[in-house]
PDB file of C-alpha atoms in Angstrom:
ATOM      1  CA  MET A 724      37.291  11.448  31.416  1.00 70.00           C
ATOM      2  CA  ARG A 725      39.736  10.515  34.153  1.00 77.00           C
ATOM      3  CA  GLU A 726      41.055   6.962  34.054  1.00 81.00           C
ATOM      4  CA  ALA A 727      39.685   6.128  37.494  1.00 80.00           C
ATOM      5  CA  LEU A 728      36.174   7.181  36.482  1.00 81.00           C
ATOM      6  CA  PHE A 729      36.453   5.274  33.199  1.00 80.00           C
ATOM      7  CA  VAL A 730      37.431   2.099  35.080  1.00 80.00           C
ATOM      8  CA  LYS A 731      34.727   2.588  37.703  1.00 81.00           C
ATOM      9  CA  ARG A 732      32.005   2.969  35.086  1.00 82.00           C
ATOM     10  CA  ASN A 733      32.980  -0.142  33.158  1.00 84.00           C
ATOM     11  CA  THR A 734      34.422  -2.582  35.720  1.00 82.00           C
ATOM     12  CA  ASP A 735      31.182  -4.524  36.211  1.00 84.00           C
ATOM     13  CA  LYS A 736      30.743  -4.946  32.459  1.00 83.00           C
ATOM     14  CA  TRP A 737      34.312  -6.172  31.958  1.00 82.00           C
ATOM     15  CA  ARG A 738      34.052  -8.540  34.911  1.00 82.00           C
ATOM     16  CA  ASP A 739      30.834  -9.994  33.515  1.00 82.00           C
ATOM     17  CA  ILE A 740      32.465 -10.517  30.107  1.00 79.00           C
ATOM     18  CA  GLU A 741      35.449 -12.235  31.687  1.00 78.00           C
ATOM     19  CA  GLN A 742      33.641 -14.379  34.262  1.00 77.00           C
ATOM     20  CA  ASN A 743      30.527 -15.277  32.257  1.00 78.00           C
ATOM     21  CA  PRO A 744      31.682 -16.353  28.793  1.00 75.00           C
ATOM     22  CA  THR A 745      29.080 -17.167  26.165  1.00 71.00           C
ATOM     23  CA  ASN A 746      28.975 -19.183  22.965  1.00 68.00           C
ATOM     24  CA  ASP A 747      25.932 -17.368  21.620  1.00 69.00           C
ATOM     25  CA  PRO A 748      27.161 -15.657  18.421  1.00 65.00           C
ATOM     26  CA  ASP A 749      24.882 -12.603  18.746  1.00 66.00           C
ATOM     27  CA  GLU A 750      25.769 -11.912  22.375  1.00 74.00           C
ATOM     28  CA  LEU A 751      29.439 -12.556  21.666  1.00 73.00           C
ATOM     29  CA  THR A 752      29.369 -10.041  18.806  1.00 73.00           C
ATOM     30  CA  ASP A 753      27.633  -7.389  20.925  1.00 76.00           C
ATOM     31  CA  ARG A 754      30.123  -7.860  23.752  1.00 77.00           C
ATOM     32  CA  PHE A 755      33.067  -7.675  21.358  1.00 77.00           C
ATOM     33  CA  VAL A 756      31.781  -4.426  19.794  1.00 78.00           C
ATOM     34  CA  GLU A 757      31.404  -2.827  23.234  1.00 80.00           C
ATOM     35  CA  LEU A 758      34.780  -4.054  24.374  1.00 80.00           C
ATOM     36  CA  THR A 759      36.619  -2.819  21.281  1.00 81.00           C
ATOM     37  CA  ASP A 760      34.952   0.581  21.692  1.00 80.00           C
ATOM     38  CA  ASP A 761      36.295   0.724  25.258  1.00 83.00           C
ATOM     39  CA  LEU A 762      39.723  -0.472  24.076  1.00 80.00           C
ATOM     40  CA  SER A 763      39.821   2.217  21.387  1.00 78.00           C
ATOM     41  CA  TYR A 764      38.986   4.857  23.974  1.00 80.00           C
ATOM     42  CA  ALA A 765      41.621   3.544  26.381  1.00 80.00           C
ATOM     43  CA  ARG A 766      44.279   3.467  23.654  1.00 80.00           C
ATOM     44  CA  THR A 767      43.487   7.089  22.830  1.00 78.00           C
ATOM     45  CA  PHE A 768      43.580   8.518  26.356  1.00 79.00           C
ATOM     46  CA  TYR A 769      45.543   5.987  28.438  1.00 80.00           C
ATOM     47  CA  PRO A 770      47.947   4.346  25.948  1.00 79.00           C
ATOM     48  CA  ASP A 771      50.454   3.129  28.554  1.00 77.00           C
ATOM     49  CA  SER A 772      47.946   2.196  31.230  1.00 81.00           C
ATOM     50  CA  LYS A 773      47.367  -1.228  32.784  1.00 80.00           C
ATOM     51  CA  VAL A 774      43.686  -0.999  31.875  1.00 80.00           C
ATOM     52  CA  THR A 775      44.627  -0.671  28.191  1.00 82.00           C
ATOM     53  CA  ARG A 776      46.761  -3.820  28.355  1.00 81.00           C
ATOM     54  CA  TYR A 777      43.982  -5.616  30.217  1.00 80.00           C
ATOM     55  CA  LEU A 778      41.357  -4.669  27.623  1.00 80.00           C
ATOM     56  CA  ASN A 779      43.688  -5.616  24.787  1.00 79.00           C
ATOM     57  CA  GLY A 780      44.124  -9.114  26.235  1.00 79.00           C
ATOM     58  CA  LEU A 781      40.411  -9.522  26.903  1.00 78.00           C
ATOM     59  CA  ALA A 782      39.563  -8.362  23.370  1.00 77.00           C
ATOM     60  CA  GLY A 783      42.065 -10.845  21.916  1.00 73.00           C
ATOM     61  CA  GLN A 784      40.461 -13.640  23.891  1.00 73.00           C
ATOM     62  CA  MET A 785      37.001 -12.663  22.654  1.00 70.00           C
ATOM     63  CA  HIS A 786      38.259 -12.396  19.081  1.00 66.00           C
ATOM     64  CA  ARG A 787      39.408 -15.994  19.221  1.00 64.00           C
ATOM     65  CA  GLY A 788      35.958 -16.938  20.488  1.00 62.00           C
ATOM     66  CA  LEU A 789      34.384 -15.098  17.587  1.00 60.00           C
ATOM     67  CA  MET A 790      36.563 -16.930  15.107  1.00 58.00           C
ATOM     68  CA  GLN A 791      35.501 -20.232  16.612  1.00 57.00           C
ATOM     69  CA  ASN A 792      31.862 -19.241  16.384  1.00 54.00           C
ATOM     70  CA  ARG A 793      32.128 -17.488  13.031  1.00 54.00           C
ATOM     71  CA  ARG A 794      28.943 -17.614  11.033  1.00 49.00           C
ATOM     72  CA  ASP A 795      28.345 -17.244   7.342  1.00 48.00           C
ATOM     73  CA  GLU A 796      27.533 -13.904   5.738  1.00 47.00           C
ATOM     74  CA  ARG A 797      23.816 -14.669   5.634  1.00 54.00           C
ATOM     75  CA  SER A 798      23.688 -15.017   9.419  1.00 65.00           C
ATOM     76  CA  ARG A 799      25.640 -11.773   9.836  1.00 67.00           C
ATOM     77  CA  PHE A 800      23.189 -10.058   7.504  1.00 73.00           C
ATOM     78  CA  LEU A 801      20.217 -11.266   9.539  1.00 78.00           C
ATOM     79  CA  THR A 802      21.878 -10.270  12.806  1.00 80.00           C
ATOM     80  CA  PHE A 803      22.329  -6.711  11.543  1.00 82.00           C
ATOM     81  CA  TRP A 804      18.626  -6.300  10.753  1.00 86.00           C
ATOM     82  CA  LYS A 805      17.307  -8.282  13.693  1.00 85.00           C
ATOM     83  CA  TYR A 806      19.465  -6.898  16.495  1.00 84.00           C
ATOM     84  CA  GLU A 807      22.234  -4.478  15.619  1.00 83.00           C
ATOM     85  CA  LEU A 808      20.291  -1.839  13.693  1.00 87.00           C
ATOM     86  CA  PRO A 809      17.243  -1.713  16.031  1.00 89.00           C
ATOM     87  CA  LEU A 810      19.443  -1.468  19.132  1.00 83.00           C
ATOM     88  CA  LEU A 811      21.506   1.221  17.466  1.00 83.00           C
ATOM     89  CA  PHE A 812      18.404   3.086  16.393  1.00 84.00           C
ATOM     90  CA  ARG A 813      17.011   3.056  19.948  1.00 86.00           C
ATOM     91  CA  GLN A 814      19.849   5.406  20.892  1.00 84.00           C
ATOM     92  CA  SER A 815      18.679   7.898  18.246  1.00 87.00           C
ATOM     93  CA  HIS A 816      14.970   8.059  19.106  1.00 91.00           C
ATOM     94  CA  ARG A 817      15.239  11.618  20.417  1.00 91.00           C
ATOM     95  CA  MET A 818      16.829  12.659  17.137  1.00 92.00           C
ATOM     96  CA  LEU A 819      14.007  10.885  15.302  1.00 93.00           C
ATOM     97  CA  ALA A 820      11.439  12.930  17.238  1.00 95.00           C
ATOM     98  CA  LEU A 821      13.335  16.121  16.383  1.00 95.00           C
ATOM     99  CA  SER A 822      13.595  15.157  12.715  1.00 95.00           C
ATOM    100  CA  ALA A 823       9.882  14.353  12.527  1.00 96.00           C
ATOM    101  CA  GLY A 824       9.044  17.615  14.295  1.00 97.00           C
ATOM    102  CA  ILE A 825      11.059  19.707  11.844  1.00 96.00           C
ATOM    103  CA  PHE A 826       9.495  17.927   8.875  1.00 97.00           C
ATOM    104  CA  LEU A 827       5.955  18.309  10.243  1.00 97.00           C
ATOM    105  CA  VAL A 828       6.342  22.011  10.982  1.00 97.00           C
ATOM    106  CA  ALA A 829       7.801  22.580   7.509  1.00 97.00           C
ATOM    107  CA  SER A 830       4.901  20.683   5.907  1.00 97.00           C
ATOM    108  CA  ILE A 831       2.385  22.856   7.748  1.00 97.00           C
ATOM    109  CA  LEU A 832       4.236  25.985   6.653  1.00 97.00           C
ATOM    110  CA  GLY A 833       4.258  24.714   3.060  1.00 96.00           C
ATOM    111  CA  TRP A 834       0.491  24.129   3.205  1.00 97.00           C
ATOM    112  CA  VAL A 835      -0.231  27.561   4.768  1.00 97.00           C
ATOM    113  CA  SER A 836       2.092  29.361   2.354  1.00 96.00           C
ATOM    114  CA  ALA A 837       0.449  27.735  -0.648  1.00 96.00           C
ATOM    115  CA  ALA A 838      -2.982  28.683   0.717  1.00 96.00           C
ATOM    116  CA  HIS A 839      -2.025  32.365   1.026  1.00 95.00           C
ATOM    117  CA  ASP A 840       0.101  32.770  -2.096  1.00 94.00           C
ATOM    118  CA  ASN A 841      -1.099  31.292  -5.399  1.00 89.00           C
ATOM    119  CA  THR A 842       2.426  31.504  -6.854  1.00 93.00           C
ATOM    120  CA  PHE A 843       4.047  29.521  -4.031  1.00 95.00           C
ATOM    121  CA  VAL A 844       3.329  26.053  -5.464  1.00 94.00           C
ATOM    122  CA  ARG A 845       4.945  26.985  -8.766  1.00 94.00           C
ATOM    123  CA  LEU A 846       7.939  28.369  -6.904  1.00 93.00           C
ATOM    124  CA  ILE A 847       8.425  25.102  -4.995  1.00 93.00           C
ATOM    125  CA  LEU A 848       7.319  22.455  -7.510  1.00 90.00           C
ATOM    126  CA  GLY A 849       8.244  24.252 -10.739  1.00 91.00           C
ATOM    127  CA  ASP A 850       6.125  25.463 -13.660  1.00 91.00           C
ATOM    128  CA  GLN A 851       6.677  22.319 -15.714  1.00 90.00           C
ATOM    129  CA  TYR A 852       5.247  19.960 -13.099  1.00 88.00           C
ATOM    130  CA  VAL A 853       2.331  22.263 -12.236  1.00 90.00           C
ATOM    131  CA  ASN A 854       1.381  22.786 -15.894  1.00 91.00           C
ATOM    132  CA  MET A 855       1.610  19.062 -16.633  1.00 88.00           C
ATOM    133  CA  THR A 856      -0.569  18.203 -13.626  1.00 87.00           C
ATOM    134  CA  LEU A 857      -3.157  20.837 -14.521  1.00 88.00           C
ATOM    135  CA  GLU A 858      -3.323  19.371 -18.027  1.00 88.00           C
ATOM    136  CA  ASN A 859      -3.779  15.876 -16.568  1.00 84.00           C
ATOM    137  CA  ILE A 860      -6.580  17.158 -14.351  1.00 86.00           C
ATOM    138  CA  LYS A 861      -8.373  18.486 -17.429  1.00 84.00           C
ATOM    139  CA  LYS A 862      -8.027  15.029 -18.980  1.00 79.00           C
ATOM    140  CA  GLY A 863      -9.561  13.441 -15.891  1.00 79.00           C
ATOM    141  CA  ASP A 864      -6.297  11.781 -14.812  1.00 75.00           C
ATOM    142  CA  PRO A 865      -4.746  14.155 -12.234  1.00 74.00           C
ATOM    143  CA  LEU A 866      -2.046  11.704 -11.224  1.00 72.00           C
ATOM    144  CA  GLY A 867      -1.265  10.458 -14.699  1.00 69.00           C
ATOM    145  CA  VAL A 868       2.408  11.309 -14.236  1.00 68.00           C
ATOM    146  CA  TYR A 869       2.859   7.963 -12.469  1.00 66.00           C
ATOM    147  CA  GLY A 870       1.829   6.039 -15.562  1.00 62.00           C
ATOM    148  CA  SER A 871       3.790   8.019 -18.111  1.00 59.00           C
ATOM    149  CA  SER A 872       7.141   6.220 -17.933  1.00 64.00           C
ATOM    150  CA  ASP A 873       8.522   2.759 -18.501  1.00 71.00           C
ATOM    151  CA  GLN A 874       8.148   0.820 -15.248  1.00 76.00           C
ATOM    152  CA  ALA A 875      11.640  -0.697 -15.044  1.00 78.00           C
ATOM    153  CA  SER A 876      13.539   2.491 -15.867  1.00 79.00           C
ATOM    154  CA  MET A 877      11.244   4.462 -13.562  1.00 80.00           C
ATOM    155  CA  PHE A 878      11.986   2.019 -10.725  1.00 84.00           C
ATOM    156  CA  VAL A 879      15.763   2.394 -11.111  1.00 84.00           C
ATOM    157  CA  GLN A 880      15.611   6.176 -11.470  1.00 85.00           C
ATOM    158  CA  ILE A 881      13.276   6.721  -8.506  1.00 83.00           C
ATOM    159  CA  THR A 882      15.154   4.347  -6.207  1.00 85.00           C
ATOM    160  CA  LEU A 883      18.545   5.879  -6.948  1.00 87.00           C
ATOM    161  CA  ASN A 884      17.160   9.404  -6.538  1.00 84.00           C
ATOM    162  CA  ASN A 885      15.549   8.553  -3.197  1.00 81.00           C
ATOM    163  CA  ILE A 886      18.763   6.965  -1.919  1.00 83.00           C
ATOM    164  CA  TYR A 887      20.676  10.053  -3.082  1.00 85.00           C
ATOM    165  CA  VAL A 888      18.276  12.380  -1.234  1.00 81.00           C
ATOM    166  CA  ALA A 889      18.535  10.280   1.940  1.00 80.00           C
ATOM    167  CA  PHE A 890      22.332  10.117   1.935  1.00 81.00           C
ATOM    168  CA  ARG A 891      22.566  13.825   1.168  1.00 83.00           C
ATOM    169  CA  THR A 892      20.303  14.492   4.158  1.00 83.00           C
ATOM    170  CA  PHE A 893      22.599  12.291   6.253  1.00 79.00           C
ATOM    171  CA  VAL A 894      25.856  13.773   4.959  1.00 82.00           C
ATOM    172  CA  PHE A 895      24.641  17.318   5.570  1.00 84.00           C
ATOM    173  CA  GLY A 896      24.637  16.413   9.255  1.00 81.00           C
ATOM    174  CA  LEU A 897      28.401  16.902   9.083  1.00 79.00           C
ATOM    175  CA  PHE A 898      27.668  20.642   9.075  1.00 79.00           C
ATOM    176  CA  ALA A 899      26.730  20.619  12.779  1.00 72.00           C
ATOM    177  CA  SER A 900      23.178  19.368  12.003  1.00 83.00           C
ATOM    178  CA  PHE A 901      22.162  22.584  10.214  1.00 88.00           C
ATOM    179  CA  GLY A 902      22.483  21.089   6.730  1.00 89.00           C
ATOM    180  CA  THR A 903      20.241  18.176   7.698  1.00 91.00           C
ATOM    181  CA  MET A 904      17.659  20.518   9.221  1.00 93.00           C
ATOM    182  CA  ALA A 905      17.647  22.561   6.002  1.00 92.00           C
ATOM    183  CA  MET A 906      17.051  19.422   3.914  1.00 91.00           C
ATOM    184  CA  LEU A 907      14.221  18.300   6.186  1.00 94.00           C
ATOM    185  CA  PHE A 908      12.676  21.743   6.058  1.00 95.00           C
ATOM    186  CA  TYR A 909      12.846  21.948   2.268  1.00 93.00           C
ATOM    187  CA  ASN A 910      11.306  18.505   1.749  1.00 93.00           C
ATOM    188  CA  GLY A 911       8.606  19.241   4.314  1.00 96.00           C
ATOM    189  CA  VAL A 912       7.641  22.505   2.621  1.00 97.00           C
ATOM    190  CA  MET A 913       7.542  20.704  -0.714  1.00 95.00           C
ATOM    191  CA  LEU A 914       5.195  18.032   0.642  1.00 95.00           C
ATOM    192  CA  GLY A 915       2.881  20.564   2.295  1.00 96.00           C
ATOM    193  CA  SER A 916       2.543  22.716  -0.815  1.00 96.00           C
ATOM    194  CA  PHE A 917       2.151  19.617  -2.999  1.00 94.00           C
ATOM    195  CA  GLN A 918      -0.763  18.314  -0.936  1.00 95.00           C
ATOM    196  CA  TYR A 919      -2.421  21.740  -0.798  1.00 96.00           C
ATOM    197  CA  PHE A 920      -2.248  21.925  -4.585  1.00 94.00           C
ATOM    198  CA  PHE A 921      -4.531  18.877  -4.795  1.00 93.00           C
ATOM    199  CA  TYR A 922      -6.686  19.961  -1.841  1.00 95.00           C
ATOM    200  CA  GLU A 923      -7.418  23.272  -3.551  1.00 93.00           C
ATOM    201  CA  ARG A 924      -8.833  21.339  -6.505  1.00 91.00           C
ATOM    202  CA  GLY A 925     -10.910  18.925  -4.425  1.00 92.00           C
ATOM    203  CA  LEU A 926      -8.516  16.036  -5.052  1.00 91.00           C
ATOM    204  CA  LEU A 927      -6.891  15.634  -1.638  1.00 92.00           C
ATOM    205  CA  LEU A 928      -8.316  12.173  -0.891  1.00 92.00           C
ATOM    206  CA  ASP A 929      -7.529  10.944  -4.416  1.00 90.00           C
ATOM    207  CA  SER A 930      -3.947  12.172  -4.084  1.00 90.00           C
ATOM    208  CA  VAL A 931      -3.500  10.623  -0.629  1.00 92.00           C
ATOM    209  CA  LEU A 932      -4.812   7.219  -1.717  1.00 91.00           C
ATOM    210  CA  LYS A 933      -2.552   7.305  -4.769  1.00 89.00           C
ATOM    211  CA  ILE A 934       0.646   9.042  -3.702  1.00 90.00           C
ATOM    212  CA  TRP A 935       0.950   7.649  -0.192  1.00 94.00           C
ATOM    213  CA  ILE A 936       1.030   4.081  -1.508  1.00 93.00           C
ATOM    214  CA  HIS A 937       4.744   4.713  -1.961  1.00 91.00           C
ATOM    215  CA  GLY A 938       4.985   7.987  -0.064  1.00 92.00           C
ATOM    216  CA  THR A 939       4.465   6.410   3.357  1.00 95.00           C
ATOM    217  CA  LEU A 940       7.773   4.552   3.097  1.00 94.00           C
ATOM    218  CA  GLU A 941       9.509   7.275   1.117  1.00 92.00           C
ATOM    219  CA  ILE A 942       8.668  10.172   3.446  1.00 94.00           C
ATOM    220  CA  SER A 943       9.286   8.076   6.562  1.00 94.00           C
ATOM    221  CA  ALA A 944      12.719   7.135   5.230  1.00 92.00           C
ATOM    222  CA  ILE A 945      13.610  10.780   4.581  1.00 92.00           C
ATOM    223  CA  VAL A 946      12.661  11.630   8.173  1.00 94.00           C
ATOM    224  CA  ILE A 947      14.766   8.692   9.411  1.00 93.00           C
ATOM    225  CA  ALA A 948      17.662   9.844   7.222  1.00 91.00           C
ATOM    226  CA  GLY A 949      17.254  13.197   8.929  1.00 92.00           C
ATOM    227  CA  CYS A 950      17.560  11.372  12.248  1.00 92.00           C
ATOM    228  CA  ALA A 951      20.853   9.860  11.024  1.00 90.00           C
ATOM    229  CA  GLY A 952      22.160  13.282   9.998  1.00 91.00           C
ATOM    230  CA  LEU A 953      21.159  14.877  13.304  1.00 92.00           C
ATOM    231  CA  THR A 954      22.857  12.021  15.152  1.00 90.00           C
ATOM    232  CA  VAL A 955      26.102  12.894  13.369  1.00 89.00           C
ATOM    233  CA  GLY A 956      25.736  16.647  13.856  1.00 88.00           C
ATOM    234  CA  ASN A 957      24.835  16.418  17.521  1.00 88.00           C
ATOM    235  CA  SER A 958      27.753  14.105  18.232  1.00 87.00           C
ATOM    236  CA  LEU A 959      29.946  17.022  17.152  1.00 83.00           C
ATOM    237  CA  LEU A 960      27.976  19.676  19.050  1.00 84.00           C
ATOM    238  CA  PHE A 961      27.433  17.702  22.255  1.00 84.00           C
ATOM    239  CA  PRO A 962      30.315  15.234  22.790  1.00 83.00           C
ATOM    240  CA  GLY A 963      29.402  14.465  26.407  1.00 75.00           C
ATOM    241  CA  THR A 964      32.145  12.599  28.272  1.00 74.00           C
ATOM    242  CA  TYR A 965      34.070  11.805  25.079  1.00 77.00           C
ATOM    243  CA  SER A 966      36.490  14.035  23.260  1.00 84.00           C
ATOM    244  CA  ARG A 967      34.830  15.910  20.402  1.00 83.00           C
ATOM    245  CA  LEU A 968      36.715  13.841  17.814  1.00 85.00           C
ATOM    246  CA  GLU A 969      35.869  10.525  19.460  1.00 84.00           C
ATOM    247  CA  SER A 970      32.204  11.512  19.816  1.00 84.00           C
ATOM    248  CA  PHE A 971      32.126  12.624  16.177  1.00 85.00           C
ATOM    249  CA  LYS A 972      33.580   9.300  14.989  1.00 84.00           C
ATOM    250  CA  ARG A 973      30.988   7.389  16.990  1.00 84.00           C
ATOM    251  CA  GLY A 974      28.208   9.602  15.608  1.00 86.00           C
ATOM    252  CA  ILE A 975      29.319   9.042  12.013  1.00 86.00           C
ATOM    253  CA  LYS A 976      29.427   5.281  12.548  1.00 85.00           C
ATOM    254  CA  GLN A 977      25.976   5.226  14.117  1.00 85.00           C
ATOM    255  CA  GLY A 978      24.411   7.569  11.562  1.00 86.00           C
ATOM    256  CA  LEU A 979      25.921   5.714   8.607  1.00 86.00           C
ATOM    257  CA  LYS A 980      24.497   2.390   9.776  1.00 86.00           C
ATOM    258  CA  ILE A 981      21.054   3.973  10.070  1.00 87.00           C
ATOM    259  CA  ALA A 982      21.343   5.474   6.586  1.00 86.00           C
ATOM    260  CA  ILE A 983      22.469   2.142   5.101  1.00 86.00           C
ATOM    261  CA  GLY A 984      19.521   0.480   6.828  1.00 87.00           C
ATOM    262  CA  LEU A 985      17.170   2.667   4.792  1.00 89.00           C
ATOM    263  CA  VAL A 986      18.251   1.289   1.414  1.00 88.00           C
ATOM    264  CA  PRO A 987      15.715  -1.611   1.415  1.00 91.00           C
ATOM    265  CA  ILE A 988      12.984   0.863   2.404  1.00 92.00           C
ATOM    266  CA  PHE A 989      13.749   3.029  -0.606  1.00 89.00           C
ATOM    267  CA  ILE A 990      13.923   0.016  -2.908  1.00 91.00           C
ATOM    268  CA  THR A 991      10.455  -1.051  -1.731  1.00 93.00           C
ATOM    269  CA  ALA A 992       9.131   2.501  -2.096  1.00 91.00           C
ATOM    270  CA  GLY A 993      10.585   2.701  -5.614  1.00 89.00           C
ATOM    271  CA  PHE A 994       8.937  -0.591  -6.536  1.00 90.00           C
ATOM    272  CA  LEU A 995       5.555   0.569  -5.234  1.00 91.00           C
ATOM    273  CA  GLU A 996       5.796   3.898  -7.046  1.00 86.00           C
ATOM    274  CA  SER A 997       6.820   2.309 -10.339  1.00 85.00           C
ATOM    275  CA  PHE A 998       4.587  -0.750 -10.425  1.00 87.00           C
ATOM    276  CA  VAL A 999       1.691  -0.208  -7.990  1.00 88.00           C
ATOM    277  CA  THR A1000       0.957   3.519  -7.687  1.00 83.00           C
ATOM    278  CA  ARG A1001       0.146   3.736 -11.400  1.00 80.00           C
ATOM    279  CA  LEU A1002      -2.631   1.151 -11.009  1.00 84.00           C
ATOM    280  CA  THR A1003      -6.249   2.108 -10.358  1.00 83.00           C
ATOM    281  CA  LEU A1004      -6.847   0.342  -7.069  1.00 89.00           C
ATOM    282  CA  PRO A1005      -9.968   0.231  -4.881  1.00 93.00           C
ATOM    283  CA  PRO A1006      -9.692   2.651  -1.929  1.00 92.00           C
ATOM    284  CA  LEU A1007      -9.685  -0.293   0.488  1.00 95.00           C
ATOM    285  CA  VAL A1008      -6.613  -1.803  -1.193  1.00 94.00           C
ATOM    286  CA  SER A1009      -4.759   1.524  -1.381  1.00 94.00           C
ATOM    287  CA  GLY A1010      -5.597   2.306   2.219  1.00 95.00           C
ATOM    288  CA  SER A1011      -4.451  -1.144   3.332  1.00 96.00           C
ATOM    289  CA  ILE A1012      -1.053  -0.726   1.631  1.00 96.00           C
ATOM    290  CA  ILE A1013      -0.633   2.680   3.295  1.00 96.00           C
ATOM    291  CA  LEU A1014      -1.609   1.381   6.744  1.00 97.00           C
ATOM    292  CA  ILE A1015       0.638  -1.696   6.458  1.00 97.00           C
ATOM    293  CA  SER A1016       3.575   0.497   5.427  1.00 96.00           C
ATOM    294  CA  ALA A1017       2.965   2.921   8.302  1.00 96.00           C
ATOM    295  CA  ALA A1018       2.569   0.045  10.777  1.00 97.00           C
ATOM    296  CA  PHE A1019       5.870  -1.481   9.649  1.00 96.00           C
ATOM    297  CA  ILE A1020       7.740   1.814  10.059  1.00 95.00           C
ATOM    298  CA  GLY A1021       6.236   2.390  13.491  1.00 95.00           C
ATOM    299  CA  TRP A1022       6.991  -1.145  14.641  1.00 96.00           C
ATOM    300  CA  TYR A1023      10.499  -1.648  13.266  1.00 94.00           C
ATOM    301  CA  PHE A1024      11.922   1.801  13.966  1.00 93.00           C
ATOM    302  CA  ILE A1025      10.084   2.685  17.201  1.00 94.00           C
ATOM    303  CA  LEU A1026       8.352  -0.151  19.064  1.00 94.00           C
ATOM    304  CA  TYR A1027      10.690  -3.061  18.298  1.00 92.00           C
ATOM    305  CA  PRO A1028      13.884  -1.181  19.313  1.00 91.00           C
ATOM    306  CA  ILE A1029      12.243  -0.247  22.634  1.00 91.00           C
ATOM    307  CA  GLN A1030      11.123  -3.833  23.255  1.00 89.00           C
ATOM    308  CA  LEU A1031      14.519  -5.243  22.292  1.00 84.00           C
ATOM    309  CA  ASN A1032      16.349  -2.749  24.491  1.00 81.00           C
ATOM    310  CA  ARG A1033      14.162  -3.648  27.483  1.00 81.00           C
ATOM    311  CA  ARG A1034      14.742  -7.343  26.853  1.00 76.00           C
ATOM    312  CA  ILE A1035      18.510  -7.064  27.159  1.00 65.00           C
ATOM    313  CA  GLN A1036      18.509  -4.718  30.147  1.00 54.00           C
ATOM    314  CA  PRO A1037      19.679  -6.428  33.351  1.00 46.00           C
TER     315      PRO A1037
END
């Protein structure tokens, strides 16, 4: 981008920062992040320019303001979840739609493949799991696998595995998004064939009311991790007005924050799977947990970012 265009695009924002100072810690932090991003860009492409010196002075002034208004770590933690992550995620909503689309198509293909090939489920889920589940069905406890392990160790194992899967899905975005798409596709096929396995035996509703107690958060988080990975990959493929390296660095930063934001979701999903899914709950209770989980995901990752973004628009 030419320097003149860069200045023209950002002059109003810089003037507002300079002429309308604020003591609000959240607004001050947001302004400082934007300003340092602009300063980093200017240092890269116009190192000896007047605009670079101007931004450096303005950033120093804002930094002193931040130090005067410095909050404790608890406040910073709350600010991340309340403002920073939702606003960041709003920028990735198109990638979320793409991630969800890939996962949904793969799930349908997994279902159809399992319906037309009776060996497909074993290929995807493995003989050991299929044989164990068939044995549990004979015993009248088709989902007995969830009550077969110690709760505490199961919680740790499941949570760590889910976080590993999510970060692997994110990291694979480094391969120009194709690695992330492959991970989404594989997990979608697995889910589709898994659900068909129970449908074929007349246990679809039982499996949904049991598995989706934790699966609503778990599957949603995998799709969101896919969004993070696609954000990284697309920043490399489509750099826009930035250099490819600068766009890639921004994409990694944005995607990593989204992936980190999923950790509490996986911890909650692991807790539900280890301590709640194993219980025999009335359908109304199971359905309520599923609906509450789905409503939270839809609100926090879709509706709230849109509302927050509209609120701060001039």
